[in-house]
Coordinates of N, CA and C in Angstrom, one line a residue:
X20 N 24.9 -5.0 11.9 CA 23.9 -4.0 12.3 C 24.5 -2.9 13.2
X21 N 25.5 -3.2 13.9 CA 26.1 -2.2 14.7 C 26.7 -1.1 13.9
X22 N 27.3 -1.5 12.7 CA 27.8 -0.5 11.8 C 26.7 0.4 11.2
X23 N 25.6 -0.2 10.9 CA 24.5 0.6 10.4 C 24.0 1.6 11.5
X24 N 23.9 1.1 12.8 CA 23.4 1.9 13.9 C 24.4 3.1 14.0
X25 N 25.6 2.9 13.8 CA 26.6 4.0 13.9 C 26.3 5.0 12.8
X26 N 26.0 4.5 11.6 CA 25.7 5.4 10.5 C 24.4 6.2 10.7
X27 N 23.4 5.5 11.4 CA 22.2 6.1 11.7 C 22.3 7.2 12.8
X28 N 23.3 7.0 13.6 CA 23.5 7.9 14.8 C 22.5 7.5 15.9
X29 N 22.1 6.3 15.9 CA 21.1 5.9 16.9 C 21.3 4.4 17.2
X30 N 21.4 4.1 18.5 CA 21.5 2.7 19.0 C 20.2 2.2 19.5
X31 N 19.7 1.1 18.9 CA 18.4 0.6 19.3 C 18.4 -0.2 20.6
X32 N 17.3 0.0 21.4 CA 17.1 -0.8 22.5 C 16.5 -2.1 22.1
X33 N 15.6 -2.1 21.1 CA 15.0 -3.3 20.5 C 15.5 -3.4 19.1
X34 N 16.5 -4.1 18.8 CA 17.1 -4.2 17.5 C 16.2 -4.9 16.5
X35 N 15.2 -5.7 17.0 CA 14.3 -6.3 16.1 C 13.5 -5.3 15.3
X36 N 13.3 -4.1 15.8 CA 12.6 -3.1 15.1 C 13.4 -2.7 13.8
X37 N 14.7 -2.6 14.0 CA 15.5 -2.3 12.8 C 15.6 -3.4 11.8
X38 N 15.6 -4.7 12.4 CA 15.6 -5.8 11.5 C 14.3 -5.8 10.6
X39 N 13.2 -5.5 11.3 CA 11.9 -5.5 10.6 C 11.9 -4.4 9.5
X40 N 12.5 -3.3 9.9 CA 12.5 -2.1 8.9 C 13.2 -2.5 7.6
X41 N 14.1 -3.4 7.7 CA 15.0 -3.8 6.6 C 14.4 -5.0 5.8
X42 N 13.3 -5.5 6.3 CA 12.7 -6.7 5.7 C 11.7 -6.4 4.6
X43 N 12.1 -6.7 3.3 CA 11.2 -6.4 2.2 C 10.1 -7.5 2.1
X44 N 9.0 -7.2 1.6 CA 7.9 -8.2 1.5 C 8.3 -9.4 0.7
X45 N 9.2 -9.3 -0.2 CA 9.6 -10.5 -1.0 C 10.3 -11.5 -0.1
X46 N 11.1 -11.0 0.9 CA 11.8 -11.9 1.9 C 10.8 -12.5 2.8
X47 N 9.8 -11.6 3.3 CA 8.8 -12.1 4.2 C 8.0 -13.2 3.6
X48 N 7.6 -13.0 2.4 CA 6.8 -14.0 1.7 C 7.5 -15.4 1.5
X49 N 8.8 -15.3 1.4 CA 9.6 -16.5 1.2 C 9.9 -17.2 2.6
X50 N 9.7 -16.5 3.6 CA 10.0 -17.0 5.0 C 8.9 -16.9 5.9
X51 N 7.7 -17.2 5.4 CA 6.5 -17.1 6.3 C 6.6 -18.1 7.4
X52 N 7.2 -19.3 7.2 CA 7.3 -20.3 8.2 C 8.1 -19.8 9.4
X53 N 9.0 -18.8 9.2 CA 9.8 -18.3 10.2 C 9.1 -17.1 11.0
X54 N 7.9 -16.8 10.5 CA 7.2 -15.7 11.1 C 7.7 -14.3 10.7
X55 N 8.5 -14.2 9.6 CA 9.0 -13.0 9.2 C 7.9 -12.0 8.7
X56 N 8.0 -10.8 9.2 CA 7.0 -9.8 8.8 C 7.7 -8.7 7.9
X57 N 7.0 -8.2 6.9 CA 7.6 -7.2 6.0 C 7.6 -5.8 6.7
X58 N 8.3 -4.9 6.1 CA 8.4 -3.5 6.7 C 7.3 -2.6 6.2
X59 N 6.3 -3.2 5.6 CA 5.2 -2.3 5.0 C 4.4 -1.5 6.1
X60 N 4.2 -2.1 7.3 CA 3.5 -1.4 8.3 C 4.4 -0.3 8.9
X61 N 5.7 -0.6 9.0 CA 6.6 0.5 9.5 C 6.7 1.6 8.4
X62 N 6.7 1.2 7.2 CA 6.8 2.2 6.1 C 5.6 3.2 6.2
X63 N 4.4 2.6 6.5 CA 3.2 3.4 6.6 C 3.3 4.4 7.7
X64 N 3.8 4.0 8.9 CA 4.0 4.9 10.0 C 5.1 5.9 9.8
X65 N 6.2 5.4 9.2 CA 7.3 6.3 9.0 C 7.0 7.4 8.0
X66 N 6.1 7.2 7.0 CA 5.7 8.2 6.1 C 5.0 9.3 6.8
X67 N 4.1 9.0 7.8 CA 3.4 10.0 8.6 C 4.3 10.7 9.5
X68 N 5.2 10.0 10.2 CA 6.1 10.7 11.1 C 7.0 11.7 10.3
X69 N 7.5 11.2 9.2 CA 8.4 12.1 8.4 C 7.6 13.3 7.9
X70 N 6.4 13.2 7.4 CA 5.6 14.3 7.0 C 5.3 15.3 8.1
X71 N 5.0 14.8 9.3 CA 4.7 15.7 10.4 C 5.9 16.5 10.8
X72 N 7.1 15.8 11.0 CA 8.3 16.5 11.4 C 8.7 17.5 10.4
X73 N 8.7 17.2 9.1 CA 9.1 18.2 8.1 C 8.1 19.3 8.1
X74 N 6.8 19.1 8.2 CA 5.8 20.1 8.1 C 6.0 21.0 9.3
X75 N 6.2 20.5 10.5 CA 6.5 21.3 11.7 C 7.7 22.1 11.6
X76 N 8.8 21.6 11.0 CA 10.0 22.3 10.8 C 9.8 23.5 9.9
X77 N 9.1 23.3 8.8 CA 8.9 24.3 7.8 C 8.0 25.4 8.3
X78 N 6.9 25.0 9.0 CA 6.0 25.9 9.6 C 6.7 26.9 10.6
X79 N 7.6 26.3 11.4 CA 8.2 27.1 12.4 C 9.4 28.0 11.9
X80 N 10.1 27.4 10.9 CA 11.3 28.1 10.4 C 11.1 29.1 9.3
X81 N 9.9 29.0 8.7 CA 9.5 29.9 7.6 C 8.1 30.5 7.8
X82 N 8.1 31.4 8.8 CA 6.8 32.0 9.2 C 6.1 32.8 8.1
X83 N 6.8 33.2 7.1 CA 6.2 34.0 6.0 C 5.9 33.2 4.8
X84 N 6.3 32.0 4.8 CA 6.1 31.1 3.6 C 4.6 30.8 3.4
X85 N 4.0 31.1 2.3 CA 2.6 30.7 2.0 C 2.3 29.2 2.0
X86 N 1.1 28.8 2.1 CA 0.7 27.4 2.2 C 1.2 26.6 1.0
X87 N 1.0 27.2 -0.2 CA 1.3 26.5 -1.4 C 2.8 26.2 -1.5
X88 N 3.6 27.2 -1.1 CA 5.1 27.0 -1.1 C 5.5 26.0 0.0
X89 N 4.8 26.0 1.2 CA 5.1 25.1 2.2 C 4.9 23.7 1.7
X90 N 3.8 23.5 1.0 CA 3.4 22.2 0.5 C 4.5 21.7 -0.5
X91 N 4.9 22.6 -1.4 CA 5.9 22.2 -2.5 C 7.2 21.8 -1.8
X92 N 7.6 22.6 -0.8 CA 8.9 22.4 -0.2 C 8.9 21.1 0.6
X93 N 7.8 20.8 1.3 CA 7.6 19.5 2.0 C 7.7 18.4 1.0
X94 N 7.0 18.5 -0.1 CA 7.0 17.4 -1.1 C 8.5 17.2 -1.6
X95 N 9.2 18.3 -1.8 CA 10.6 18.1 -2.3 C 11.5 17.4 -1.3
X96 N 11.2 17.7 0.0 CA 12.1 17.1 1.0 C 11.7 15.6 1.3
X97 N 10.5 15.2 1.1 CA 10.1 13.8 1.4 C 9.9 13.0 0.2
X98 N 10.2 13.5 -1.0 CA 10.0 12.7 -2.2 C 11.0 11.5 -2.3
X99 N 10.7 10.6 -3.2 CA 11.5 9.4 -3.4 C 12.9 9.7 -3.6
X100 N 13.2 10.7 -4.5 CA 14.6 11.1 -4.8 C 15.3 11.5 -3.5
X101 N 14.7 12.3 -2.7 CA 15.3 12.7 -1.4 C 15.6 11.5 -0.5
X102 N 14.7 10.6 -0.4 CA 14.8 9.4 0.5 C 15.9 8.4 -0.1
X103 N 16.0 8.3 -1.4 CA 17.0 7.5 -2.0 C 18.4 8.0 -1.7
X104 N 18.5 9.3 -1.7 CA 19.8 10.0 -1.3 C 20.2 9.6 0.1
X105 N 19.2 9.5 1.0 CA 19.5 9.1 2.4 C 19.9 7.7 2.4
X106 N 19.2 6.8 1.7 CA 19.6 5.4 1.6 C 21.0 5.2 1.2
X107 N 21.4 6.0 0.2 CA 22.7 5.8 -0.4 C 23.8 6.3 0.6
X108 N 23.5 7.4 1.3 CA 24.4 7.8 2.3 C 24.7 6.8 3.4
X109 N 23.6 6.1 3.8 CA 23.6 5.1 4.8 C 24.1 3.7 4.3
X110 N 24.2 3.6 2.9 CA 24.5 2.3 2.3 C 23.5 1.3 2.7
X111 N 22.2 1.7 2.7 CA 21.2 0.9 3.3 C 20.9 -0.4 2.5
X112 N 21.2 -0.3 1.2 CA 21.0 -1.4 0.3 C 21.6 -2.7 0.7
X113 N 22.8 -2.6 1.2 CA 23.5 -3.8 1.6 C 22.9 -4.5 2.8
X114 N 22.1 -3.8 3.6 CA 21.5 -4.4 4.8 C 20.1 -4.9 4.6
X115 N 19.5 -4.7 3.4 CA 18.1 -5.1 3.1 C 18.0 -6.6 3.1
X116 N 16.9 -7.1 3.6 CA 16.6 -8.5 3.5 C 15.6 -8.7 2.4
X117 N 16.0 -9.3 1.3 CA 15.2 -9.4 0.1 C 15.0 -10.9 -0.3
X118 N 13.9 -11.1 -1.0 CA 13.7 -12.4 -1.5 C 14.7 -12.7 -2.6
X119 N 14.9 -14.0 -2.9 CA 16.0 -14.4 -3.9 C 15.8 -13.7 -5.3
X120 N 14.5 -13.7 -5.7 CA 14.3 -13.2 -7.0 C 14.5 -11.6 -7.1
X121 N 14.0 -11.0 -6.0 CA 14.1 -9.5 -5.9 C 15.6 -9.1 -5.8
X122 N 16.4 -9.9 -5.1 CA 17.8 -9.6 -4.9 C 18.5 -9.8 -6.2
X123 N 18.2 -10.9 -6.9 CA 18.9 -11.2 -8.2 C 18.5 -10.1 -9.3
X124 N 17.3 -9.5 -9.1 CA 16.8 -8.5 -10.1 C 17.3 -7.1 -9.8
X125 N 18.2 -7.0 -8.9 CA 18.8 -5.7 -8.6 C 18.0 -4.9 -7.6
X126 N 17.2 -5.5 -6.7 CA 16.3 -4.9 -5.8 C 17.0 -4.0 -4.8
X127 N 18.3 -4.3 -4.5 CA 19.0 -3.5 -3.5 C 19.3 -2.1 -4.0
X128 N 19.2 -1.9 -5.3 CA 19.4 -0.5 -5.8 C 18.1 0.1 -6.4
X129 N 17.0 -0.6 -6.2 CA 15.8 -0.1 -6.7 C 15.3 1.1 -5.9
X130 N 15.1 2.2 -6.5 CA 14.7 3.4 -5.7 C 13.5 3.3 -4.8
X131 N 12.5 2.6 -5.3 CA 11.3 2.5 -4.5 C 11.5 1.7 -3.2
X132 N 12.3 0.6 -3.4 CA 12.6 -0.2 -2.2 C 13.5 0.5 -1.2
X133 N 14.5 1.3 -1.7 CA 15.3 2.0 -0.8 C 14.6 3.1 -0.1
X134 N 13.7 3.9 -0.8 CA 12.9 4.9 -0.2 C 12.0 4.4 0.9
X135 N 11.3 3.3 0.5 CA 10.4 2.6 1.5 C 11.2 2.2 2.8
X136 N 12.4 1.7 2.6 CA 13.2 1.3 3.7 C 13.5 2.4 4.6
X137 N 13.8 3.6 4.0 CA 14.2 4.8 4.9 C 13.0 5.1 5.7
X138 N 11.8 5.1 5.1 CA 10.6 5.5 5.9 C 10.4 4.4 7.0
X139 N 10.6 3.2 6.7 CA 10.5 2.1 7.8 C 11.5 2.3 8.9
X140 N 12.7 2.7 8.5 CA 13.7 3.0 9.6 C 13.3 4.1 10.4
X141 N 12.7 5.2 9.8 CA 12.3 6.3 10.6 C 11.2 5.9 11.6
X142 N 10.3 5.0 11.2 CA 9.3 4.5 12.1 C 9.9 3.6 13.2
X143 N 10.9 2.8 12.9 CA 11.6 2.0 13.9 C 12.3 2.9 14.9
X144 N 12.9 3.9 14.5 CA 13.6 4.9 15.4 C 12.5 5.5 16.3
X145 N 11.4 5.9 15.7 CA 10.3 6.5 16.5 C 9.7 5.6 17.5
X146 N 9.5 4.3 17.2 CA 8.9 3.4 18.1 C 9.9 3.0 19.2
X147 N 11.2 3.0 18.9 CA 12.2 2.6 19.8 C 12.6 3.7 20.8
X148 N 12.7 5.0 20.2 CA 13.2 6.1 21.0 C 12.3 7.3 21.1
X149 N 11.2 7.2 20.5 CA 10.2 8.4 20.6 C 10.4 9.4 19.5
X150 N 9.6 10.4 19.6 CA 9.6 11.4 18.5 C 10.8 12.3 18.5
X151 N 11.5 12.5 19.7 CA 12.7 13.2 19.7 C 13.8 12.6 18.9
X152 N 13.9 11.2 19.1 CA 14.9 10.5 18.3 C 14.7 10.5 16.8
X153 N 13.4 10.4 16.5 CA 13.0 10.4 15.1 C 13.3 11.8 14.5
X154 N 13.0 12.8 15.2 CA 13.2 14.2 14.8 C 14.7 14.4 14.5
X155 N 15.5 13.9 15.4 CA 17.0 14.1 15.3 C 17.5 13.4 14.0
X156 N 17.0 12.2 13.8 CA 17.4 11.5 12.6 C 16.9 12.2 11.3
X157 N 15.7 12.7 11.3 CA 15.1 13.4 10.1 C 15.9 14.7 9.9
X158 N 16.2 15.4 11.0 CA 16.9 16.6 10.9 C 18.3 16.4 10.3
X159 N 19.0 15.3 10.8 CA 20.4 15.0 10.3 C 20.4 14.6 8.9
X160 N 19.5 13.8 8.4 CA 19.6 13.2 7.1 C 18.7 13.9 6.0
X161 N 17.7 14.6 6.4 CA 16.7 15.1 5.4 C 16.6 16.7 5.5
X162 N 16.4 17.2 6.7 CA 16.3 18.6 6.8 C 17.6 19.4 6.7
X163 N 18.7 18.7 6.7 CA 20.0 19.3 6.4 C 20.2 19.5 5.0
X164 N 19.3 18.9 4.1 CA 19.5 19.0 2.7 C 19.0 20.4 2.3
X165 N 19.8 21.4 2.6 CA 19.4 22.8 2.5 C 19.1 23.2 1.1
X166 N 19.7 22.6 0.1 CA 19.4 22.9 -1.3 C 18.0 22.8 -1.6
X167 N 17.3 21.7 -1.2 CA 15.9 21.5 -1.5 C 15.1 22.5 -0.7
X168 N 15.4 22.8 0.5 CA 14.6 23.7 1.3 C 14.8 25.1 0.8
X169 N 16.0 25.5 0.5 CA 16.2 26.9 0.0 C 15.6 27.2 -1.3
X170 N 15.4 26.1 -2.1 CA 14.7 26.3 -3.4 C 13.2 26.4 -3.2
X171 N 12.7 26.4 -1.9 CA 11.3 26.6 -1.6 C 10.5 25.6 -2.4
X172 N 11.0 24.3 -2.5 CA 10.1 23.3 -3.1 C 10.2 23.3 -4.6
X173 N 11.1 24.1 -5.2 CA 11.2 24.2 -6.6 C 11.7 23.0 -7.3
X174 N 12.0 21.9 -6.4 CA 12.4 20.6 -7.0 C 11.1 20.1 -7.7
X175 N 10.0 20.7 -7.4 CA 8.8 20.3 -8.2 C 8.8 21.3 -9.4
X176 N 9.7 21.0 -10.3 CA 10.0 21.9 -11.4 C 8.8 21.9 -12.4
X177 N 8.1 20.9 -12.5 CA 6.9 20.8 -13.4 C 5.9 21.9 -13.0
X178 N 5.6 21.9 -11.7 CA 4.6 22.9 -11.2 C 5.2 24.3 -11.4
X179 N 6.5 24.5 -11.1 CA 7.1 25.8 -11.3 C 7.0 26.3 -12.8
X180 N 7.3 25.3 -13.7 CA 7.3 25.6 -15.1 C 5.8 26.0 -15.5
X181 N 4.9 25.2 -15.1 CA 3.5 25.5 -15.4 C 3.1 26.9 -14.9
X182 N 3.5 27.2 -13.7 CA 3.2 28.6 -13.2 C 3.8 29.7 -14.0
X183 N 5.1 29.4 -14.5 CA 5.8 30.3 -15.3 C 5.1 30.6 -16.6
X184 N 4.7 29.6 -17.3 CA 4.2 29.8 -18.7 C 2.7 30.3 -18.6
X185 N 2.1 30.0 -17.5 CA 0.7 30.5 -17.4 C 0.5 32.0 -17.2
X186 N 1.7 32.7 -17.1 CA 1.6 34.1 -17.1 C 1.1 34.7 -18.4
X187 N 1.2 33.9 -19.4 CA 0.6 34.3 -20.7 C -0.5 33.3 -21.1
X188 N -1.6 33.7 -21.6 CA -2.7 32.8 -21.9 C -2.4 32.0 -23.1
X189 N -3.0 30.8 -23.2 CA -2.9 30.0 -24.4 C -1.6 29.2 -24.5
X190 N -0.8 29.1 -23.4 CA 0.4 28.3 -23.5 C 0.1 26.8 -23.2
X191 N 0.7 26.0 -24.0 CA 0.5 24.5 -23.9 C 1.8 23.8 -23.7
X192 N 2.0 23.1 -22.5 CA 3.1 22.3 -22.3 C 2.8 20.8 -22.5
X193 N 3.8 20.1 -23.0 CA 3.7 18.7 -23.2 C 5.0 18.0 -23.0
X194 N 4.9 16.8 -22.4 CA 6.1 16.0 -22.1 C 6.1 14.7 -22.9
X195 N 7.3 14.4 -23.5 CA 7.3 13.1 -24.3 C 8.6 12.4 -24.0
X196 N 8.5 11.1 -23.9 CA 9.6 10.2 -23.7 C 10.4 10.1 -25.0
X197 N 11.6 10.4 -25.0 CA 12.4 10.4 -26.2 C 13.4 9.2 -26.3
X198 N 13.5 8.5 -25.1 CA 14.4 7.3 -25.1 C 14.6 6.8 -23.8
X199 N 15.2 5.5 -23.7 CA 15.5 4.9 -22.4 C 16.6 3.9 -22.7
X200 N 17.5 3.7 -21.7 CA 18.6 2.8 -21.8 C 18.9 2.2 -20.5
X201 N 19.7 1.1 -20.5 CA 20.2 0.5 -19.3 C 19.3 -0.7 -19.0
X202 N 19.8 -1.6 -18.0 CA 19.0 -2.8 -17.6 C 17.8 -2.3 -16.8
X203 N 16.8 -3.3 -16.6 CA 15.6 -3.0 -15.9 C 15.7 -2.4 -14.6
X204 N 16.7 -2.8 -13.8 CA 16.9 -2.3 -12.4 C 17.7 -1.0 -12.4
X205 N 18.2 -0.5 -13.5 CA 18.9 0.7 -13.5 C 18.7 1.5 -14.8
X206 N 17.5 1.6 -15.2 CA 17.1 2.3 -16.4 C 17.3 3.8 -16.3
X207 N 17.7 4.4 -17.4 CA 17.7 5.9 -17.5 C 16.8 6.3 -18.6
X208 N 15.8 7.2 -18.2 CA 14.8 7.7 -19.1 C 15.2 9.1 -19.6
X209 N 14.9 9.4 -20.9 CA 15.1 10.7 -21.4 C 13.8 11.3 -21.9
X210 N 13.6 12.5 -21.5 CA 12.3 13.2 -21.7 C 12.5 14.6 -22.3
X211 N 11.7 15.0 -23.2 CA 11.7 16.4 -23.7 C 10.4 17.1 -23.4
X212 N 10.5 18.3 -23.0 CA 9.2 19.1 -22.7 C 9.1 20.2 -23.8
X213 N 7.9 20.2 -24.4 CA 7.7 21.2 -25.5 C 6.7 22.3 -25.0
X214 N 7.0 23.5 -25.5 CA 6.1 24.6 -25.2 C 5.5 25.0 -26.5
X215 N 4.2 24.8 -26.6 CA 3.5 25.2 -27.9 C 4.1 24.4 -29.1
X216 N 4.5 23.2 -28.8 CA 5.0 22.4 -29.9 C 6.5 22.6 -30.2
X217 N 7.1 23.5 -29.5 CA 8.6 23.8 -29.7 C 9.4 23.3 -28.5
X218 N 10.5 22.5 -28.7 CA 11.3 22.0 -27.6 C 11.8 23.1 -26.7
X219 N 11.6 22.9 -25.4 CA 12.0 23.9 -24.4 C 13.0 23.4 -23.4
X220 N 13.1 22.1 -23.3 CA 14.1 21.6 -22.4 C 14.1 20.0 -22.5
X221 N 15.3 19.5 -22.1 CA 15.5 18.1 -22.1 C 16.0 17.6 -20.8
X222 N 15.7 16.4 -20.4 CA 16.2 15.9 -19.1 C 16.3 14.4 -19.1
X223 N 16.9 13.8 -18.1 CA 17.0 12.4 -17.9 C 16.9 12.1 -16.4
X224 N 16.5 10.8 -16.1 CA 16.4 10.4 -14.7 C 16.2 8.9 -14.6
X225 N 16.2 8.5 -13.4 CA 16.0 7.0 -13.1 C 14.6 6.6 -13.2
X226 N 13.7 7.5 -13.4 CA 12.3 7.2 -13.6 C 11.7 8.3 -14.6
X227 N 10.6 8.0 -15.2 CA 10.0 9.0 -16.1 C 9.7 10.3 -15.4
X228 N 9.2 10.1 -14.2 CA 8.9 11.3 -13.4 C 10.1 12.2 -13.1
X229 N 11.2 11.5 -12.7 CA 12.4 12.3 -12.5 C 12.9 12.9 -13.8
X230 N 12.8 12.2 -14.9 CA 13.3 12.8 -16.2 C 12.4 14.0 -16.5
X231 N 11.1 13.9 -16.3 CA 10.2 15.1 -16.6 C 10.6 16.3 -15.7
X232 N 10.9 16.0 -14.4 CA 11.4 17.1 -13.6 C 12.7 17.8 -14.1
X233 N 13.6 16.9 -14.5 CA 14.8 17.4 -15.1 C 14.6 18.2 -16.3
X234 N 13.7 17.8 -17.2 CA 13.4 18.5 -18.4 C 12.7 19.9 -18.1
X235 N 11.9 19.8 -17.1 CA 11.2 21.1 -16.7 C 12.2 22.1 -16.1
X236 N 13.2 21.6 -15.3 CA 14.2 22.4 -14.8 C 15.0 23.1 -15.9
X237 N 15.3 22.3 -16.9 CA 16.1 22.9 -18.1 C 15.2 23.9 -18.8
X238 N 13.9 23.6 -18.9 CA 13.1 24.6 -19.6 C 12.9 25.9 -18.9
X239 N 12.9 25.8 -17.5 CA 12.8 27.1 -16.7 C 14.1 27.9 -16.9
X240 N 15.2 27.2 -16.9 CA 16.5 27.9 -17.1 C 16.5 28.6 -18.5
X241 N 16.0 27.8 -19.5 CA 16.0 28.3 -20.9 C 15.1 29.5 -21.0
X242 N 13.9 29.4 -20.5 CA 12.9 30.4 -20.6 C 13.2 31.7 -19.9
X243 N 13.7 31.5 -18.6 CA 14.0 32.7 -17.8 C 15.3 33.4 -18.4
X244 N 16.2 32.5 -18.9 CA 17.4 33.1 -19.5 C 17.1 33.9 -20.8
X245 N 16.1 33.3 -21.6 CA 15.7 34.0 -22.8 C 15.0 35.3 -22.5
X246 N 14.2 35.3 -21.4 CA 13.5 36.5 -21.0 C 14.5 37.6 -20.5
X247 N 15.6 37.1 -19.8 CA 16.6 38.1 -19.3 C 17.4 38.7 -20.5
X248 N 17.7 37.8 -21.5 CA 18.4 38.3 -22.6 C 17.6 39.3 -23.4
X249 N 16.2 39.0 -23.4 CA 15.4 39.9 -24.2 C 15.2 41.2 -23.5

């Protein structure tokens, strides 16, 4: 745990909070007799703390950014993909307490479990050290992801693509799954987005949602490039 605290940049006064943040419901269910509690309550609190800190940062640092763009940027910064990146930087997976079945099924690398654990850790830091400590952690690991912030939330490429094609009436976008590969705990999905029945972009990702975003990003590049060429 000391090594993880060093990676977090925060030393806990009450280390049991960190232990709880790393306890998945599958482990808690298998160890009820020991009084183990899952990290779900901490995840709930951490989600709110994260959202508030990010919203406050965006509001103060981008005084001219309209509400819709603020919302998209916040969503890009706090999305599962962003939180999984944090978990991987911290190598959080190796510290998770999982049930035997979840562990054997690749739970340590499961994006949803990793993202939830990051939110729980944020709550643990908040409860142990206050909002200042939580803000410092969020700033270090999430708000320093300048690529997402500078894109003004355009990591929500599906919305950006929808707004792009709606400049002309009668435009119809559709997404379809074209394939998937890999084991259940590490699947890769492939998606194609069509504009008026014509392929406009392809993408892949660890979830269908991520693959759709990737395809939308490719479509934006294709359409804006075609417009520039034209």
